[in-house]
Tab-separated table of C-alpha atoms in Angstrom:
chain	number	residue	atom	x	y	z
Y	12	MET	CA	27.326	14.847	-20.421
Y	13	PRO	CA	23.092	15.401	-19.417
Y	14	THR	CA	20.822	12.783	-19.993
Y	15	LYS	CA	17.789	13.065	-21.492
Y	16	PRO	CA	14.814	13.307	-18.448
Y	17	LYS	CA	12.411	10.692	-19.217
Y	18	ALA	CA	9.068	11.281	-20.068
Y	19	ARG	CA	6.227	11.487	-17.597
Y	20	SER	CA	2.983	10.184	-18.008
Y	21	THR	CA	-0.635	12.090	-18.703
Y	22	LEU	CA	-0.935	10.809	-15.076
Y	23	THR	CA	1.321	12.832	-13.834
Y	24	ARG	CA	2.313	15.700	-16.044
Y	25	GLY	CA	2.658	19.046	-15.106
Y	26	ARG	CA	1.301	18.285	-11.354
Y	27	ILE	CA	4.763	19.097	-8.699
Y	28	GLY	CA	3.905	18.296	-5.337
Y	29	ARG	CA	1.255	17.097	-3.239
Y	30	PRO	CA	-1.850	16.653	-4.975
Y	31	SER	CA	-4.812	17.622	-3.294
Y	32	LYS	CA	-7.648	15.222	-2.430
Y	33	SER	CA	-9.265	16.094	-6.042
Y	34	VAL	CA	-6.826	15.412	-8.250
Y	35	SER	CA	-5.896	12.277	-6.072
Y	36	GLU	CA	-8.973	10.461	-6.522
Y	37	ALA	CA	-8.657	11.204	-9.857
Y	38	LEU	CA	-5.638	9.324	-10.349
Y	39	ASP	CA	-6.463	6.532	-8.541
Y	40	GLU	CA	-9.640	6.500	-11.044
Y	41	THR	CA	-8.138	6.810	-14.062
Y	42	LEU	CA	-4.912	4.611	-12.984
Y	43	LEU	CA	-7.767	1.966	-11.978
Y	44	THR	CA	-9.334	2.298	-15.325
Y	45	LEU	CA	-5.876	2.047	-17.184
Y	46	ALA	CA	-4.848	-1.246	-15.265
Y	47	ILE	CA	-8.174	-2.810	-16.493
Y	48	GLN	CA	-7.586	-2.296	-19.946
Y	49	ALA	CA	-4.577	-3.416	-19.586
Y	50	LEU	CA	-5.516	-6.482	-17.828
Y	51	ARG	CA	-7.669	-6.410	-20.925
Y	52	GLU	CA	-5.796	-6.549	-23.228
Y	53	ALA	CA	-3.170	-9.301	-21.951
Y	54	ASN	CA	-6.342	-11.237	-21.645
Y	55	PHE	CA	-5.523	-11.504	-17.880
Y	56	SER	CA	-2.887	-13.450	-18.543
Y	57	GLU	CA	-0.823	-13.281	-15.184
Y	58	ILE	CA	1.359	-10.081	-15.316
Y	59	SER	CA	3.154	-8.079	-12.302
Y	60	LEU	CA	2.996	-4.521	-11.197
Y	61	ASP	CA	6.026	-3.850	-12.487
Y	62	LYS	CA	5.542	-4.726	-15.638
Y	63	LEU	CA	1.768	-2.964	-15.499
Y	64	ALA	CA	3.580	-0.184	-14.339
Y	65	ALA	CA	5.623	-0.015	-17.607
Y	66	ARG	CA	3.071	-0.973	-19.728
Y	67	ILE	CA	0.545	2.169	-18.101
Y	68	GLY	CA	3.300	4.629	-18.135
Y	69	VAL	CA	3.512	5.091	-14.629
Y	70	SER	CA	6.449	4.732	-12.276
Y	71	LYS	CA	6.421	2.047	-9.946
Y	72	PRO	CA	6.059	4.384	-6.643
Y	73	THR	CA	2.272	5.748	-8.572
Y	74	ILE	CA	1.007	2.337	-9.037
Y	75	TYR	CA	1.889	0.753	-4.995
Y	76	ARG	CA	0.859	3.853	-3.711
Y	77	ARG	CA	-2.531	2.730	-4.367
Y	78	PHE	CA	-2.118	-0.901	-5.032
Y	79	THR	CA	0.064	-2.134	-2.406
Y	80	ASN	CA	0.258	-5.226	-4.132
Y	81	ARG	CA	-0.999	-7.117	-7.024
Y	82	SER	CA	-3.711	-8.711	-4.815
Y	83	ALA	CA	-5.066	-5.423	-3.981
Y	84	LEU	CA	-5.162	-4.051	-7.703
Y	85	ILE	CA	-7.818	-7.458	-8.514
Y	86	GLU	CA	-9.584	-6.939	-5.899
Y	87	ALA	CA	-10.104	-2.902	-7.031
Y	88	MET	CA	-10.817	-4.449	-10.336
Y	89	VAL	CA	-13.618	-7.053	-9.432
Y	90	GLU	CA	-15.030	-4.763	-7.153
Y	91	ARG	CA	-15.176	-1.767	-10.226
Y	92	GLU	CA	-16.575	-4.511	-13.295
Y	93	PHE	CA	-19.080	-6.367	-11.133
Y	94	ALA	CA	-20.333	-2.514	-9.592
Y	95	SER	CA	-20.340	-0.912	-13.063
Y	96	LEU	CA	-23.107	-3.975	-14.044
Y	97	LEU	CA	-24.957	-3.423	-11.012
Y	98	LYS	CA	-25.359	0.033	-11.896
Y	99	THR	CA	-25.747	-0.884	-16.052
Y	100	ASP	CA	-29.936	-1.302	-14.835
Y	101	ALA	CA	-30.792	-0.146	-18.077
Y	102	GLY	CA	-33.618	2.848	-18.376
Y	103	PRO	CA	-35.906	3.956	-20.886
Y	104	GLY	CA	-34.466	2.288	-24.064
Y	105	LEU	CA	-34.622	0.425	-27.326
Y	106	LEU	CA	-34.825	-3.633	-26.870
Y	107	PRO	CA	-33.958	-6.076	-29.239
Y	108	GLY	CA	-37.262	-5.898	-31.492
Y	109	GLU	CA	-39.187	-3.345	-29.628
Y	110	GLY	CA	-40.513	-0.222	-31.735
Y	111	GLU	CA	-40.040	2.398	-29.709
Y	112	ALA	CA	-38.432	3.585	-26.282
Y	113	ALA	CA	-40.330	1.624	-23.472
Y	114	ASP	CA	-41.931	2.489	-20.685
Y	115	HIS	CA	-39.661	2.205	-17.258
Y	116	SER	CA	-41.936	2.052	-14.703
Y	117	ASP	CA	-43.188	-1.456	-15.330
Y	118	PRO	CA	-41.558	-4.089	-13.924
Y	119	LEU	CA	-41.789	-6.962	-16.419
Y	120	GLY	CA	-39.723	-4.477	-19.081
Y	121	HIS	CA	-37.490	-3.459	-16.126
Y	122	LEU	CA	-36.813	-7.108	-15.909
Y	123	ARG	CA	-36.954	-7.931	-19.488
Y	124	ARG	CA	-34.014	-5.259	-20.179
Y	125	TYR	CA	-31.819	-5.881	-17.270
Y	126	ALA	CA	-31.751	-9.667	-18.895
Y	127	TRP	CA	-30.711	-8.524	-21.649
Y	128	GLU	CA	-27.986	-6.322	-20.201
Y	129	LEU	CA	-26.719	-9.326	-18.850
Y	130	PHE	CA	-26.513	-12.039	-21.643
Y	131	GLN	CA	-25.434	-8.881	-23.837
Y	132	PHE	CA	-22.069	-8.804	-20.556
Y	133	SER	CA	-22.315	-13.053	-21.300
Y	134	LEU	CA	-21.844	-12.811	-24.907
Y	135	ARG	CA	-18.021	-11.084	-24.394
Y	136	PRO	CA	-15.815	-13.355	-25.165
Y	137	SER	CA	-13.262	-10.987	-23.149
Y	138	THR	CA	-16.360	-11.429	-20.349
Y	139	ALA	CA	-15.394	-15.324	-20.289
Y	140	ASN	CA	-11.389	-15.589	-19.818
Y	141	PHE	CA	-12.217	-12.142	-16.519
Y	142	VAL	CA	-14.779	-15.108	-14.817
Y	143	GLY	CA	-12.052	-17.880	-16.005
Y	144	PHE	CA	-9.043	-15.516	-14.312
Y	145	LEU	CA	-11.390	-14.888	-11.687
Y	146	TYR	CA	-11.724	-18.659	-10.895
Y	147	GLN	CA	-7.837	-18.626	-10.592
Y	148	GLU	CA	-7.043	-15.904	-8.846
Y	149	ALA	CA	-9.850	-17.203	-5.988
Y	150	LEU	CA	-7.866	-20.959	-5.385
Y	151	LEU	CA	-5.424	-18.127	-4.124
Y	152	ASN	CA	-6.475	-14.934	-2.287
Y	153	PRO	CA	-10.287	-15.903	-0.587
Y	154	ARG	CA	-11.323	-11.831	-0.640
Y	155	ILE	CA	-11.867	-12.952	-4.528
Y	156	ALA	CA	-13.868	-15.744	-4.046
Y	157	GLN	CA	-15.682	-13.414	-1.737
Y	158	LEU	CA	-16.576	-10.898	-4.158
Y	159	ARG	CA	-17.674	-13.153	-6.635
Y	160	HIS	CA	-19.992	-14.782	-4.502
Y	161	GLU	CA	-21.719	-11.655	-2.714
Y	162	TRP	CA	-21.730	-10.415	-6.484
Y	163	HIS	CA	-23.056	-12.882	-7.740
Y	164	LEU	CA	-26.129	-12.864	-4.631
Y	165	SER	CA	-26.422	-8.990	-5.527
Y	166	VAL	CA	-27.717	-10.250	-9.048
Y	167	VAL	CA	-30.075	-12.232	-8.518
Y	168	ASN	CA	-31.434	-10.450	-5.620
Y	169	HIS	CA	-31.285	-7.940	-7.415
Y	170	LEU	CA	-33.670	-10.151	-9.985
Y	171	ALA	CA	-35.719	-11.573	-7.365
Y	172	GLN	CA	-36.299	-7.563	-6.603
Y	173	ILE	CA	-37.695	-7.104	-9.472
Y	174	ILE	CA	-39.500	-10.272	-10.100
Y	175	ARG	CA	-41.425	-9.872	-7.115
Y	176	GLU	CA	-43.389	-6.590	-8.637
Y	177	VAL	CA	-43.920	-8.255	-12.001
Y	178	GLN	CA	-45.768	-10.943	-9.286
Y	179	ALA	CA	-47.862	-7.709	-7.999
Y	180	THR	CA	-49.318	-7.010	-11.335
Y	181	GLY	CA	-50.409	-10.992	-11.792
Y	182	ARG	CA	-48.174	-11.689	-14.289
Y	183	PHE	CA	-46.451	-13.434	-12.844
Y	184	ALA	CA	-46.941	-16.892	-10.739
Y	185	PRO	CA	-46.974	-16.862	-6.987
Y	186	SER	CA	-43.451	-18.704	-7.302
Y	187	ASP	CA	-40.057	-18.353	-5.257
Y	188	PRO	CA	-38.488	-15.036	-6.790
Y	189	CYS	CA	-34.937	-16.015	-6.193
Y	190	ALA	CA	-34.869	-19.342	-7.731
Y	191	LEU	CA	-36.963	-17.538	-10.485
Y	192	ALA	CA	-33.780	-15.229	-10.777
Y	193	SER	CA	-30.942	-17.519	-10.370
Y	194	LEU	CA	-32.839	-19.485	-13.399
Y	195	LEU	CA	-32.719	-16.257	-15.325
Y	196	VAL	CA	-29.376	-16.618	-14.918
Y	197	ASP	CA	-28.708	-19.395	-15.631
Y	198	LEU	CA	-30.635	-18.667	-19.003
Y	199	MET	CA	-28.250	-15.772	-19.654
Y	200	ASN	CA	-25.126	-17.700	-18.918
Y	201	THR	CA	-24.664	-20.310	-21.757
Y	202	ALA	CA	-22.275	-17.827	-24.213
Y	203	LEU	CA	-20.012	-17.569	-20.376
Y	204	THR	CA	-20.428	-21.692	-19.737
Y	205	LEU	CA	-19.534	-22.388	-23.663
Y	206	TYR	CA	-16.622	-20.216	-24.903
Y	207	PRO	CA	-13.810	-21.767	-21.846
Y	208	LEU	CA	-15.231	-25.483	-23.984
Y	209	GLY	CA	-14.043	-23.799	-27.417
Y	210	PHE	CA	-17.491	-23.240	-28.984
Y	211	SER	CA	-17.161	-19.884	-31.577
Y	212	GLN	CA	-20.087	-17.478	-30.287
Y	213	GLU	CA	-22.364	-18.687	-33.442
Y	214	ASP	CA	-22.331	-22.712	-31.936
Y	215	ALA	CA	-22.885	-21.235	-28.596
Y	216	LEU	CA	-25.636	-19.459	-29.525
Y	217	SER	CA	-27.123	-22.289	-32.423
Y	218	GLY	CA	-26.977	-20.514	-35.231
Y	219	MET	CA	-28.965	-17.952	-33.940
Y	220	ALA	CA	-28.744	-13.592	-34.245
Y	221	PRO	CA	-27.816	-12.455	-30.722
Y	222	GLU	CA	-31.058	-10.809	-30.622
Y	223	GLU	CA	-32.864	-14.009	-31.669
Y	224	TYR	CA	-31.339	-16.508	-29.275
Y	225	PHE	CA	-32.023	-14.218	-26.196
Y	226	LYS	CA	-35.635	-13.762	-26.984
Y	227	TRP	CA	-36.231	-17.673	-27.273
Y	228	ARG	CA	-34.328	-17.780	-23.883
Y	229	PHE	CA	-36.102	-14.909	-22.375
Y	230	ASP	CA	-39.493	-16.479	-23.922
Y	231	ILE	CA	-39.035	-19.653	-22.113
Y	232	PHE	CA	-37.427	-17.216	-18.667
Y	233	LEU	CA	-41.739	-16.733	-18.964
Y	234	ASN	CA	-42.445	-19.821	-20.173
Y	235	VAL	CA	-41.668	-21.189	-16.223
Y	236	ALA	CA	-42.606	-18.061	-14.170
Y	237	SER	CA	-45.888	-18.327	-15.489
Y	238	ARG	CA	-46.599	-21.503	-13.733
Y	239	PRO	CA	-46.504	-21.204	-9.568
Y	240	SER	CA	-44.060	-24.562	-9.441
Y	241	LEU	CA	-40.421	-23.484	-8.409
Y	242	LYS	CA	-39.917	-23.424	-4.794
Y	243	GLY	CA	-36.705	-23.448	-3.518
Y	244	THR	CA	-34.449	-21.582	-0.716
Y	245	ARG	CA	-33.785	-17.518	-0.770
Y	246	PRO	CA	-30.252	-17.213	-1.045
Y	247	ARG	CA	-28.563	-15.845	1.903
Y	248	GLN	CA	-27.842	-11.983	2.248
Y	249	PRO	CA	-23.302	-11.684	2.054
């Protein structure tokens, strides 16, 4: 008796033979997106490529052709997640409390919007799970630790460049921009450090609404940046 053919994944359905380069790249991108989604749904718990293939509905050869092992998948995921935040770099748009779209050409407005993106990123509980997952993976895979370090330096150096532009307008005192950038990252990451300790979002934000908390922390940064007191050493470029 003939067996019923297995349903093919939407990634490969209707395709026969070797895919073109553009189709192959699209498959890689879709596969990575589905893999990241599956890992998020599993709270980044231990999951093999075999289980991941079954979870997202592709054959084992399909996933193994693109990710030779679990570490390769994790590295691709880390690069994608970090790159997405760096590319976010919010353009013209509304911030909490703004009545109209801000001018992206204003460096202080640019800095505020990027800080808001960092804050929103750290506020998501899934980000805390992701960061905790990376710490565990980095113990076994030095490449993950390197990627995490490079990403942190990229964020700090990007913020430092915007801070230099604000300093050039005279609205910030002539302090070390990299030290200021590191301070701003710390101020935006409070929830990220407290979630793993069992704090709820309300407790992590001291009972404030996210918009109110962000304004409070950013105002602290503005107060420090207005005083020429921070000295430090510029982080090394990766």
